[in-house]
Every structure is written in C-alpha cells, then in structure tokens.
CSV table of C-alpha atoms and ligand atoms in Angstrom, one decimal:
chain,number,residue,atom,x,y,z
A,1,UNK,CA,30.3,-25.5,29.2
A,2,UNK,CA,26.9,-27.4,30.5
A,3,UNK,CA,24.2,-26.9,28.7
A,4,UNK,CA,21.8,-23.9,30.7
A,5,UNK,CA,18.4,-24.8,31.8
A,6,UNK,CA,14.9,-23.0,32.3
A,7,UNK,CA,11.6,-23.5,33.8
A,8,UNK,CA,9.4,-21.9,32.8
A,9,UNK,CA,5.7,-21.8,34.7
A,10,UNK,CA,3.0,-20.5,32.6
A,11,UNK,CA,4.8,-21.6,29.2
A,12,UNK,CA,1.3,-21.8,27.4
A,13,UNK,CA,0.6,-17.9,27.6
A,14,UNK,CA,1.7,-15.4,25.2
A,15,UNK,CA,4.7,-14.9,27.0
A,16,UNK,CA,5.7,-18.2,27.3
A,17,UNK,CA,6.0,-18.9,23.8
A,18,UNK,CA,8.2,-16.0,22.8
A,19,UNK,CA,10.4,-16.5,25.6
A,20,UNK,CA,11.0,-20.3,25.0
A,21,UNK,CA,11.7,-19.3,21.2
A,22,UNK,CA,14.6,-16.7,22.6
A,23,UNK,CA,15.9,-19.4,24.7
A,24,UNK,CA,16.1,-22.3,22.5
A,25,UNK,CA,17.4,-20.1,20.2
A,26,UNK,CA,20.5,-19.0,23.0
A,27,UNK,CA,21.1,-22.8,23.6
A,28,UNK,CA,19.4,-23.5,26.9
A,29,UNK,CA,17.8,-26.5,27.5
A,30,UNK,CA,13.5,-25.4,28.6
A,31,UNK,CA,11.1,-27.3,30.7
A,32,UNK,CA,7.4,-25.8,31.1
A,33,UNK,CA,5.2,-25.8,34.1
A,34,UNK,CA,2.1,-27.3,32.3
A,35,UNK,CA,-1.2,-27.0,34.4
A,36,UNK,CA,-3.6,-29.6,33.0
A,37,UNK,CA,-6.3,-28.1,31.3
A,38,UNK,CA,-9.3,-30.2,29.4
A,39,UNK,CA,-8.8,-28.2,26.4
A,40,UNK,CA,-5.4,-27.5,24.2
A,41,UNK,CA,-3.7,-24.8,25.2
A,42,UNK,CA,-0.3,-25.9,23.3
A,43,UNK,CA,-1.6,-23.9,20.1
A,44,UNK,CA,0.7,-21.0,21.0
A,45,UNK,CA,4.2,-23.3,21.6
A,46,UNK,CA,2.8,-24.7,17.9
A,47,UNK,CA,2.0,-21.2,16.0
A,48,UNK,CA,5.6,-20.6,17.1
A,49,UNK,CA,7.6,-23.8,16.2
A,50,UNK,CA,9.0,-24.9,19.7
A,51,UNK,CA,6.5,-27.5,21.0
A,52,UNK,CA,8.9,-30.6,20.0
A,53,UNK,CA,11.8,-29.2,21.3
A,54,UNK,CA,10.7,-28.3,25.3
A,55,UNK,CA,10.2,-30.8,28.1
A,56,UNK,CA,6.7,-30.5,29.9
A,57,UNK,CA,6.1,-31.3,33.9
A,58,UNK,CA,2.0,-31.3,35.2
A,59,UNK,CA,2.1,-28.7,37.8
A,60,UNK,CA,-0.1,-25.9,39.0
A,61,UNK,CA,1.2,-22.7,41.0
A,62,UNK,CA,-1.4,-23.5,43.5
A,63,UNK,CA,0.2,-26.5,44.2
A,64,UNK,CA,3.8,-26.2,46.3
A,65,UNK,CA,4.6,-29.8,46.1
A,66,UNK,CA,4.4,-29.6,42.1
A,67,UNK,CA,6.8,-26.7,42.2
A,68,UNK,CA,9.2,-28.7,44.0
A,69,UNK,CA,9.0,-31.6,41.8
A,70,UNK,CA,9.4,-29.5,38.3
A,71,UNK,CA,12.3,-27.9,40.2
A,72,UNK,CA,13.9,-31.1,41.5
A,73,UNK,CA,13.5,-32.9,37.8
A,74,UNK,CA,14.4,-30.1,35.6
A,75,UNK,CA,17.4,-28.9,37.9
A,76,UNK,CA,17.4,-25.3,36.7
A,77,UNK,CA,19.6,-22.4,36.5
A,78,UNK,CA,16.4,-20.0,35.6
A,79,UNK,CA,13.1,-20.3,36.6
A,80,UNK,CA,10.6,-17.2,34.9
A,81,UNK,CA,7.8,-17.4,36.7
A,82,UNK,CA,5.0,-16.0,34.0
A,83,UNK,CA,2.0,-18.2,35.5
A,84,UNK,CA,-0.5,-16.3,36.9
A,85,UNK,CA,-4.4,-15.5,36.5
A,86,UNK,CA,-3.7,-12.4,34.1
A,87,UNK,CA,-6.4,-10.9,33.0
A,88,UNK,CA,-7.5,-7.7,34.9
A,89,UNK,CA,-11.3,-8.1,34.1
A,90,UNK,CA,-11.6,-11.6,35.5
A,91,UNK,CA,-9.9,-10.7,38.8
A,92,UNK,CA,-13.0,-9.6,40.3
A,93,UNK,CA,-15.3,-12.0,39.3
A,94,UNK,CA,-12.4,-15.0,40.8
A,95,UNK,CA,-10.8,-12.5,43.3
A,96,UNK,CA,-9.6,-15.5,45.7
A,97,UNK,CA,-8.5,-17.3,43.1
A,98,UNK,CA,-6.4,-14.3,41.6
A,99,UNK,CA,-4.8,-14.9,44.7
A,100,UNK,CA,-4.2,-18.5,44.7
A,101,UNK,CA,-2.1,-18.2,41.2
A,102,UNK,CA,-1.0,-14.7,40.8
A,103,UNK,CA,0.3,-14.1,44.7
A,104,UNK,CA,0.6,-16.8,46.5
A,105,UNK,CA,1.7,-19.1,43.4
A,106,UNK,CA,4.8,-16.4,42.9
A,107,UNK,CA,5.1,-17.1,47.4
A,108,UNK,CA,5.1,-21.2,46.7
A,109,UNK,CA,7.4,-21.1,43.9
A,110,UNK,CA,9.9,-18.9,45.8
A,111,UNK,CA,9.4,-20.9,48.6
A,112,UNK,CA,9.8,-24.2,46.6
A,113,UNK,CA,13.1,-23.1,45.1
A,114,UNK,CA,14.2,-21.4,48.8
A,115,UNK,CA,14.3,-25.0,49.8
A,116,UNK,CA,15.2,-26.8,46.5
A,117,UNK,CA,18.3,-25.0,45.6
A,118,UNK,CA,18.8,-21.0,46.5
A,119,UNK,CA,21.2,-20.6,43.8
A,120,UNK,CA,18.4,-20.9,41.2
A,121,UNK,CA,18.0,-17.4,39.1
A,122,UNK,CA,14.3,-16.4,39.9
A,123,UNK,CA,12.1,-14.0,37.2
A,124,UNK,CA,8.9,-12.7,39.0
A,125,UNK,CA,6.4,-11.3,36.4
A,126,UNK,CA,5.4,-7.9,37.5
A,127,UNK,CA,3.4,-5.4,36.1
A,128,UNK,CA,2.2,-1.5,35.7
A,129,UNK,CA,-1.2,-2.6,37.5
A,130,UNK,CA,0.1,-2.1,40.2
A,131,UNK,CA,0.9,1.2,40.1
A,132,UNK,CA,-2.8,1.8,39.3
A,133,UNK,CA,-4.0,5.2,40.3
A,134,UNK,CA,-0.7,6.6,39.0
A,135,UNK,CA,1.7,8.4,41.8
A,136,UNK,CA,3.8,9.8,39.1
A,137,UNK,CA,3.0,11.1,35.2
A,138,UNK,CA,5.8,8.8,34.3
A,139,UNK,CA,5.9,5.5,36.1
A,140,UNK,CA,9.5,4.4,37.2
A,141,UNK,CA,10.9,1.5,40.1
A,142,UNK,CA,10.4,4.7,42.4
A,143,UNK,CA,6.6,5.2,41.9
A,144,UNK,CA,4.7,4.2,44.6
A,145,UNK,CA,2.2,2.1,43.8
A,146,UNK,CA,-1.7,2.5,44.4
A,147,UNK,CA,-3.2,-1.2,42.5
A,148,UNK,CA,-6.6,-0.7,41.4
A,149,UNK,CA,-7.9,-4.6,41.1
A,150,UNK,CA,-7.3,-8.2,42.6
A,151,UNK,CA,-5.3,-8.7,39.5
A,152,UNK,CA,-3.3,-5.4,41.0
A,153,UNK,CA,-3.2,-6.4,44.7
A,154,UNK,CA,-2.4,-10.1,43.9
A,155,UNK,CA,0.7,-9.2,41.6
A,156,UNK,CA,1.9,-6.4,44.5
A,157,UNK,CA,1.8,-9.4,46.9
A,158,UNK,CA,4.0,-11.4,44.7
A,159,UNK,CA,6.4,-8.4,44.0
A,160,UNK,CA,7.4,-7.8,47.4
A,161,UNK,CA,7.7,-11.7,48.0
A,162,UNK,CA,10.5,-11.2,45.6
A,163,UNK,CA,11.9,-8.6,47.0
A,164,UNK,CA,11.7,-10.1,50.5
A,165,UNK,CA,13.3,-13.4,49.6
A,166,UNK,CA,16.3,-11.7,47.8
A,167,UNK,CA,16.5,-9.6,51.3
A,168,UNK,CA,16.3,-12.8,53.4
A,169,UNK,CA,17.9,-15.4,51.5
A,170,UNK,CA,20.3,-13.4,49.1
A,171,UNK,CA,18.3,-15.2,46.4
A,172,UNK,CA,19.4,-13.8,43.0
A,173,UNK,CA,14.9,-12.8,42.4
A,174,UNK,CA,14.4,-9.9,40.2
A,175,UNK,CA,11.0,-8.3,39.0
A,176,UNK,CA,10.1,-6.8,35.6
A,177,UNK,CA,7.8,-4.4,36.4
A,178,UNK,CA,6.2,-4.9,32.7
A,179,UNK,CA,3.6,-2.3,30.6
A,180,UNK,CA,0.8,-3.9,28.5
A,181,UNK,CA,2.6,-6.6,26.1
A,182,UNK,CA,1.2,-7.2,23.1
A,183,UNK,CA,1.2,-9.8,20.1
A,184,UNK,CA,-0.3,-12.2,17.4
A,185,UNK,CA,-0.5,-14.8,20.9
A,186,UNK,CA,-1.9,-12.4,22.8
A,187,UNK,CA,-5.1,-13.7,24.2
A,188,UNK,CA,-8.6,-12.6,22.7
A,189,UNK,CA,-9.9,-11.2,26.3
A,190,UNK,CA,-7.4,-8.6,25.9
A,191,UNK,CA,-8.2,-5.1,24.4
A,192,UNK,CA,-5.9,-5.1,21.5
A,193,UNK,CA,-6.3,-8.8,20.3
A,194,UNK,CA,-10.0,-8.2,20.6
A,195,UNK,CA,-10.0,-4.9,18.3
A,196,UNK,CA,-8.0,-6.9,15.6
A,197,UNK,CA,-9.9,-9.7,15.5
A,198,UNK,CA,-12.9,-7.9,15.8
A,199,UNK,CA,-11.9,-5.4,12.7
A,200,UNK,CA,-10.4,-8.5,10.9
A,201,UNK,CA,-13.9,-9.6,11.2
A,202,UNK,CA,-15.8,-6.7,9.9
A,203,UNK,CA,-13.3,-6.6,7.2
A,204,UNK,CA,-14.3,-9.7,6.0
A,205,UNK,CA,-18.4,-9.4,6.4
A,206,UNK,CA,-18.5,-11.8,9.6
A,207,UNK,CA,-19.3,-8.6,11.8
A,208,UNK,CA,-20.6,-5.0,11.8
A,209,UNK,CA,-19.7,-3.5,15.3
A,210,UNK,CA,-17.3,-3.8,17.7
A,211,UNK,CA,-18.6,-3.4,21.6
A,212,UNK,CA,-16.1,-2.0,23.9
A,213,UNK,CA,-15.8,-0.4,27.5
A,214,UNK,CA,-13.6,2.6,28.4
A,215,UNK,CA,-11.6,3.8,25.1
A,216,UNK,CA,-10.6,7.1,26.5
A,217,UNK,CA,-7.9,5.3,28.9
A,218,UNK,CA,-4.6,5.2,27.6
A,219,UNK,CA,-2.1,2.0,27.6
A,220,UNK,CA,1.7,2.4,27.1
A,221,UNK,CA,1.7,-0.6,24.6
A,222,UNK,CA,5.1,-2.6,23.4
A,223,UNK,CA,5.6,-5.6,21.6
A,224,UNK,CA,5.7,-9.5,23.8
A,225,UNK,CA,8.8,-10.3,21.1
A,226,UNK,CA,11.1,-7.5,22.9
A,227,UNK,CA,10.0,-7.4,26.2
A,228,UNK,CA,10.9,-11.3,26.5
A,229,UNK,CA,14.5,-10.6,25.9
A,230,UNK,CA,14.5,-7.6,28.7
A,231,UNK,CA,13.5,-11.0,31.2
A,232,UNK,CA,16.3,-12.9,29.9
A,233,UNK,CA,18.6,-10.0,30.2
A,234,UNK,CA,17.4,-9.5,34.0
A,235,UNK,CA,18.4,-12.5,35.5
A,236,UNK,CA,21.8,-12.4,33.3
A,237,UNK,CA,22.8,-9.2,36.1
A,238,UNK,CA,25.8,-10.1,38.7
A,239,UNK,CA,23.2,-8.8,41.3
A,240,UNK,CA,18.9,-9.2,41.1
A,241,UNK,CA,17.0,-6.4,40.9
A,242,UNK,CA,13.3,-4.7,39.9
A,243,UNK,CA,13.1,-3.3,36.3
A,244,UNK,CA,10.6,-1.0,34.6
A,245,UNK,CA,10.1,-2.5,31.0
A,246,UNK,CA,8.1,-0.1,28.8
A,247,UNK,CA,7.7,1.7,25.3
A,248,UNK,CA,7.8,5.6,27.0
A,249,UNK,CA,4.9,6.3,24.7
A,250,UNK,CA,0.7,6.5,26.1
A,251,UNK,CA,-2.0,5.9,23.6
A,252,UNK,CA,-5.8,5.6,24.2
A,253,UNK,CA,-7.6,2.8,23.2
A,254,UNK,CA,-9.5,5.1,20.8
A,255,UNK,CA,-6.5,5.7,18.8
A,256,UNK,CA,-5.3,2.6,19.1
A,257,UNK,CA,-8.5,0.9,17.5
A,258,UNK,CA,-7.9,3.7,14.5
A,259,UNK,CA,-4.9,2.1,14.0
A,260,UNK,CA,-6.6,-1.3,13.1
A,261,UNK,CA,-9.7,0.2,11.4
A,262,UNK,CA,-7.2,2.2,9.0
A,263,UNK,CA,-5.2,-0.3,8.1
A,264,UNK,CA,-7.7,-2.5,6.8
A,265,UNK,CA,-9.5,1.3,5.0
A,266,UNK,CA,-12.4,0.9,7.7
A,267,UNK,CA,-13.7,4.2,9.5
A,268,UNK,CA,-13.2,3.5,13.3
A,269,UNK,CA,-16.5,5.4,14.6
A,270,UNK,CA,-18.8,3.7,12.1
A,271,UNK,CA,-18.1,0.3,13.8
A,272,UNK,CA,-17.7,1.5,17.4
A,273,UNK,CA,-20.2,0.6,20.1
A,274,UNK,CA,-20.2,1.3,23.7
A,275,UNK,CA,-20.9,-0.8,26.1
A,276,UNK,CA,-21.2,-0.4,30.0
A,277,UNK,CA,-20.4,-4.5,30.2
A,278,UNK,CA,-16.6,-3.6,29.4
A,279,UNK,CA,-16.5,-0.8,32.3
A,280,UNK,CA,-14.5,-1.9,34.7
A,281,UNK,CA,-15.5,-1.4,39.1
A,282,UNK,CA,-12.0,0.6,39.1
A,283,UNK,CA,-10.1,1.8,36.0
A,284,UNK,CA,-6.2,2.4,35.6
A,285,UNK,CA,-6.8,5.5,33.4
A,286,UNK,CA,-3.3,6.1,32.4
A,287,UNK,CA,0.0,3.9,32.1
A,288,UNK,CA,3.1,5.8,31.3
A,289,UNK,CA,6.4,4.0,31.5
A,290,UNK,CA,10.0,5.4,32.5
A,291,UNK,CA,12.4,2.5,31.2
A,292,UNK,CA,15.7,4.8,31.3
A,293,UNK,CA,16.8,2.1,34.1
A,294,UNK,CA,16.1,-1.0,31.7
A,295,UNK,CA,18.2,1.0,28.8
A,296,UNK,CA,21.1,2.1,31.0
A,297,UNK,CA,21.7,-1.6,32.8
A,298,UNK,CA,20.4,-4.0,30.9
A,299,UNK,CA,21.3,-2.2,27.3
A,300,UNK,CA,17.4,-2.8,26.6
A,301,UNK,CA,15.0,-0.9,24.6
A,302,UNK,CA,11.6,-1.3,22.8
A,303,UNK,CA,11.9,-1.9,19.0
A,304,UNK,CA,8.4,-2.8,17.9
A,305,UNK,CA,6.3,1.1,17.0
A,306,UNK,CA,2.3,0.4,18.3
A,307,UNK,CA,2.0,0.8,14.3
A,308,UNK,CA,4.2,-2.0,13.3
A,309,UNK,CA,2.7,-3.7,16.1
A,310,UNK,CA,-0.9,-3.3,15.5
A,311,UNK,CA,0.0,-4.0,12.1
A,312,UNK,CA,1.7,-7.4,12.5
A,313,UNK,CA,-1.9,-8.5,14.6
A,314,UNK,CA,-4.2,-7.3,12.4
A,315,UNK,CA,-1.8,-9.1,9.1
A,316,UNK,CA,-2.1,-12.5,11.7
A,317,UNK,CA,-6.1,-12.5,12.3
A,318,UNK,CA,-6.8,-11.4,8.9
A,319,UNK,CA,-5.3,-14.7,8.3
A,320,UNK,CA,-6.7,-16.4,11.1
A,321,UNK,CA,-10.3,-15.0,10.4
A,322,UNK,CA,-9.7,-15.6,6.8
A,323,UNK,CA,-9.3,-19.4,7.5
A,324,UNK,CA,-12.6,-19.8,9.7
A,325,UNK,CA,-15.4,-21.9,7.7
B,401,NDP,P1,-1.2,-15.3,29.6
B,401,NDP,O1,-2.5,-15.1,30.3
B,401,NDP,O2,-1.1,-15.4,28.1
B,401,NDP,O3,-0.6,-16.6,30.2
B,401,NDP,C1,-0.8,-17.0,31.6
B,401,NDP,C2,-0.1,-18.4,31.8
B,401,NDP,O4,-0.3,-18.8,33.2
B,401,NDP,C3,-0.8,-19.5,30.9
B,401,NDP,O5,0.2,-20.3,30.5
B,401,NDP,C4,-1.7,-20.2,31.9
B,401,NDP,O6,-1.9,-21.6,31.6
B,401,NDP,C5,-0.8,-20.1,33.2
B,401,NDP,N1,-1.5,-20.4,34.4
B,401,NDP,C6,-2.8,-19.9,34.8
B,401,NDP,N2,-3.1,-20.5,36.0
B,401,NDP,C7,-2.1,-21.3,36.3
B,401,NDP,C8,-1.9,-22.1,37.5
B,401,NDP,N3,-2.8,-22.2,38.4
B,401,NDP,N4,-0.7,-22.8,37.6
B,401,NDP,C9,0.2,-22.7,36.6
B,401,NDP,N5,0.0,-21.9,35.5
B,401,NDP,C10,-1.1,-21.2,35.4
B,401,NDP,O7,-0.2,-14.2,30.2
B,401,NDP,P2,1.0,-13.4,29.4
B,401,NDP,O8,1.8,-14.4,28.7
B,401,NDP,O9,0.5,-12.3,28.6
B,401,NDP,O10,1.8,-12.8,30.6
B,401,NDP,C11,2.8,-13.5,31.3
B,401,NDP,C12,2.9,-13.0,32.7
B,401,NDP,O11,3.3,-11.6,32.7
B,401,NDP,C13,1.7,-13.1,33.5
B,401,NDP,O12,2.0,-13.4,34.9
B,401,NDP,C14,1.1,-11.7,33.4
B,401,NDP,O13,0.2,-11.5,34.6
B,401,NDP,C15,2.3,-10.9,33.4
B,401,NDP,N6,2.2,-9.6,32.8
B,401,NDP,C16,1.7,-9.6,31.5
B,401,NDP,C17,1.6,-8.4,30.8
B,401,NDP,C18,1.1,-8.3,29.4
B,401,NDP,O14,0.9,-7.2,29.0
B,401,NDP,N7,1.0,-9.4,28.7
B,401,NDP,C19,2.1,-7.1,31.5
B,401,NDP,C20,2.7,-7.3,32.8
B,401,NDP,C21,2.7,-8.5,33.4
B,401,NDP,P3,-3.1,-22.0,30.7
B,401,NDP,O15,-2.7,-21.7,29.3
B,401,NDP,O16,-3.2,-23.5,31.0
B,401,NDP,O17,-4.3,-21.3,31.2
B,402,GDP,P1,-5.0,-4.4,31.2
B,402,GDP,O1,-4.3,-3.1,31.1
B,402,GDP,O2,-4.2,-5.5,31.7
B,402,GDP,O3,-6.3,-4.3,31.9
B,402,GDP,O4,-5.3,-4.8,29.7
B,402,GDP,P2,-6.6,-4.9,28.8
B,402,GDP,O5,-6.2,-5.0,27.4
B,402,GDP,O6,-7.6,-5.9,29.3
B,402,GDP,O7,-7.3,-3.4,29.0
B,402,GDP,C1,-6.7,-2.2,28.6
B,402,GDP,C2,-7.6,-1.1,28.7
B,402,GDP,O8,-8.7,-1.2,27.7
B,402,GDP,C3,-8.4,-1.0,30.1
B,402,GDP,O9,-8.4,0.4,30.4
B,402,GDP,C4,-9.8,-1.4,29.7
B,402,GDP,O10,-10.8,-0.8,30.5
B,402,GDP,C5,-9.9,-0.9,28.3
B,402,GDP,N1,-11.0,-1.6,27.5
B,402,GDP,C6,-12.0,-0.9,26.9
B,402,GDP,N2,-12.8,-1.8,26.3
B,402,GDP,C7,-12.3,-3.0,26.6
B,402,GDP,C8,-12.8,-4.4,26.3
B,402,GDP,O11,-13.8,-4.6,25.6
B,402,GDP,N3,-12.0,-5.4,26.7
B,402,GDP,C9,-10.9,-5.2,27.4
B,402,GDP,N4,-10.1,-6.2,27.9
B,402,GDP,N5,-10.4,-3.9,27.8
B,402,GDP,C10,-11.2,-2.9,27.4
C-alpha cells in the first residue's frame, strides 16, 4: 500500500507537534505549512523529536497561491488545517488580521484544494469559542452558537466554509469543534501555560505574584496529546462530518491555578494578583463540552485528568525554569 501523506498548515503550534508525532508514528509521510517567521518557531517539532523526519513548504494562509503550491508538491491524502491566529486576547487588538488567517485562510485553503484535487481529506480546526455566550449548559454539534470575539467570529466563518464546501463539492471536510487543549507546548499567552510557568517561577525565587484577569470563568480543559488523535480519527470516517471534542468536566481558572500552586506546596491566594489588563471586552464565562458523539463514532475519549495534566506542565517548566541562567 502507498505510503499516506499529510499537510499540515500551522505545524509549529502546539497542535502541530503532537499531531505530526501521531502520524509519523501511523506511517504517513508529513509536510508542514511553514510561514516564515524572523525568529525560530521549530522549538516545538524539536522538544518533540520529529523535526528531521517532516518536509517543510514556505506558505502563509493569507496567501492562496502558497496553498496551492504546498498542495500541488506534497500531493496529500490529509490536509489538517490547524493555522490560524489563535489566541482570543490578541483578536481584538488585530481583528482584521484574525480574519485574514483564522477565516479566510481556512476559505483559501478549501478553495485551493477545491481546485487542486477534491478528493483530498480536509480537517478544519474549530472550536468552543464559538459557542461563546453558551445556548446550552452542555455544549454539543447542536448548540447554536453565539461567538463572543474576532477570534470567535473569524473561526465561525471558517466552520461553515467547511460545511458549505462539503455541501457543494461533496468534499470529504470535517470540523472538530475542540474545548481548550492543553500541554507542556502550549503557548505562554495562554492561561494554563502562564499559571505553570508563573508558579514554576515563584517556586524557584524568580517571582512572588502571579497577575491574572477573570479567574472565576470556567474552561472545560483536556489534554493536546488526546485530542490530536480525535483529528486523525475524523477524517478516517467513510463520510465528513462536525465533532464536539471535549473532557465533559468545567473548572474555573481559580481552581485550576490551586492545582499548580499545590503541587509545588505553594498557597494559591498568597501569590494571586488581579489585574483588570487580563479582562477581556467580552468573556466566555463557561465552556462545557458534550463529546457523547466523538465517543459513540469515532470510539474517542479524553484520557489525560486536569490533575495529570496540570501536573505533567508544571514537572516540564519546573525544568524549563530550572534551566534559565
Ligand atoms: P498555536 O497558536 O500553538 O499554533 C498556531 C499555528 O498557526 C502556528 O504554527 C502558527 O505559526 C500558525 N500560523 C499563524 N499565522 C499563520 C499564517 N498566516 N499562515 C500560516 N500559519 C500561520 O495553536 P494550537 O496548536 O493550540 O491550535 C491549533 C489550532 O486549533 C488553531 O487553529 C487553534 O485556533 C485551534 N484550536 C485550539 C484550541 C486549543 O485549546 N489549543 C481549541 C480549539 C481550537 P507560527 O508558529 O509561525 O506563528
Ligand atoms: P481561551 O479560552 O481560548 O480564551 O483560552 P485562555 O487560556 O487564553 O483563557 C481562558 C480563560 O482564562 C478566559 O476566560 C480568560 O479570561 C481567563 N484568564 C484569566 N486571566 C488570564 C490571563 O492572565 N491570561 C489569559 N490568557 N487568560 C486569562
């Protein structure tokens, strides 16, 4: 049997790393979108050991014609589409370019392979943003959604791109509709890499406080390790579909930062500081996932506890922190 082949765009981001891992490690042969960047942004393909075994193209989302060329040199079967602009708190300070990457760079990619070859299996990176002010206590592929940012709007664009190209064309697109992610690669703007590095810190005397925004919202948090393999298993389906991919469990950021503080025998409020800076002009309060669908058709469910989790961070930027001069 041939050899299978990926392409993955936004290879460089947490994501990317743990899914080229699992598909190396199924046989396939994996090409990465690589936007040029003037500063290294290969140190997650590194941490995990894959860098010398992936092909790279140059390519941005913004950029159709680069699509087409990555598609037309690497000739995949799977393309995972995991490029965007991603963080939430950035969308409205680069609103327009949220929208470049994260909605219309999902529109020229399925337009790129639309005219490249329409048989290529198409992963669209979607997320619980988007269902925002939440509809439903438990957020399922039947919640409506109500997105509460450009980060929101831009992905909600891009979701029903791929639900309109597998409509029009028959193209075999499917969305994982993914809950908050989480992981040693996770990047430091996020809430949970920021708590562990920020307690791995304190631990070790380099810091005394910790300044966050809203802790009182909650986060239904999984591990990036399992949720890469609910992609793979996606676009594996006879037919392409939308998946919610989620833990079933909420936790606030308050306990969550307990979590990290505890392990390490720190008190949580002693360290603490608020700070209106980390408010957000719209919050997502709650996130709440219903993956019954995921576990019934795909055979999928989340492994990784927020304790084992939280655990496994703190253990890596101890480490990290540790080796800092
Ligand atoms: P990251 O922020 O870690 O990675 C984003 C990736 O997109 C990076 O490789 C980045 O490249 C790339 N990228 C940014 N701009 C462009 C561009 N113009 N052209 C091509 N590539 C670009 O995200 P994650 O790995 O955490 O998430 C993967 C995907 O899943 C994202 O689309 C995210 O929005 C989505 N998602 C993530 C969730 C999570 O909890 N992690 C939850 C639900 C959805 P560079 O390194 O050069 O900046
Ligand atoms: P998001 O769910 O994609 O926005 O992931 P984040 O990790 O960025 O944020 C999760 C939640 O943590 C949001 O409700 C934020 O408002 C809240 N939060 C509180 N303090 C902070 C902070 O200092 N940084 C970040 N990123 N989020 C914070």
């Amino acid at each position: 049997m041939n050899q299978r082949k990926a392409l993955i765009t936004g290879i460089t981001g947490q994501d990317g790393a743990y899914l080229t891992k699992l598909l190396l490690d199924k046989g396939y042969q994996v090409t990465g979108l690589l936007a040029r960047r003037s500063s290294d942004t290969l140190w997650r393909l590194r941490w995990i050991g894959v860098l010398d075994k992936i092909d790279l193209i140059d390519g941005d989302l913004a950029d159709v014609t680069s699509l087409m060329r990555a598609l037309e040199k690497s000739q995949p079967n799977e393309v995972y589409n995991l490029g965007a602009q991603s963080f939430v708190g950035s969308s409205w300070d680069q609103p327009l370019l949220t929208a470049q990457v994260t909605a219309l760079g999902a529109l020229h990619l399925l337009e790129a392979a639309r005219i490249v070859d329409r048989s290529i299996r198409i992963y669209q990176a979607s997320t619980s943003e988007m269902f925002g002010l939440i509809q439903e206590d438990r957020q399922s592929e039947a919640t409506p959604f109500h997105p509460r940012s450009p980060y929101g709007v831009s992905k909600l664009f891009a979701h029903w791109s791929t639900i309109n190209y597998r409509e029009s064309f028959g193209m075999h697109a499917s969305s994982g509709i993914l809950f908050n992610h989480e992981s040693p690669l996770r990047g430091i703007e996020f809430v949970t890499r920021k708590v562990t590095d920020g307690v791995a810190r304190i631990k070790q005397g380099k810091a005394t406080e910790l300044r966050l925004g809203n802790i009182d919202s909650t986060r239904d948090w999984g591990f990036a390790g399992d949720y890469v393999d609910a992609m793979w298993r996606m676009l594996q389906q006879d037919e392409p579909d939308d998946y919610v991919v989620a833990t079933g469990r909420t936790t606030t950021i308050r306990d969550m930062c307990k979590i990290a503080f505890e392990y390490v025998g720190l008190e949580a409020d002693k360290h603490i500081v608020i700070d209106p800076k980390f408010f957000r002009p719209a919050e997502v309060e709650v996130l709440l996932g219903n993956p019954a669908k995921a576990k019934a058709k795909l055979g999928w469910e989340a492994e990784t506890s927020l304790e084992d989790l939280i655990h496994m961070m703190m253990d890596a930027d101890m480490e990290r922190v540790g080796r800092e001069a």
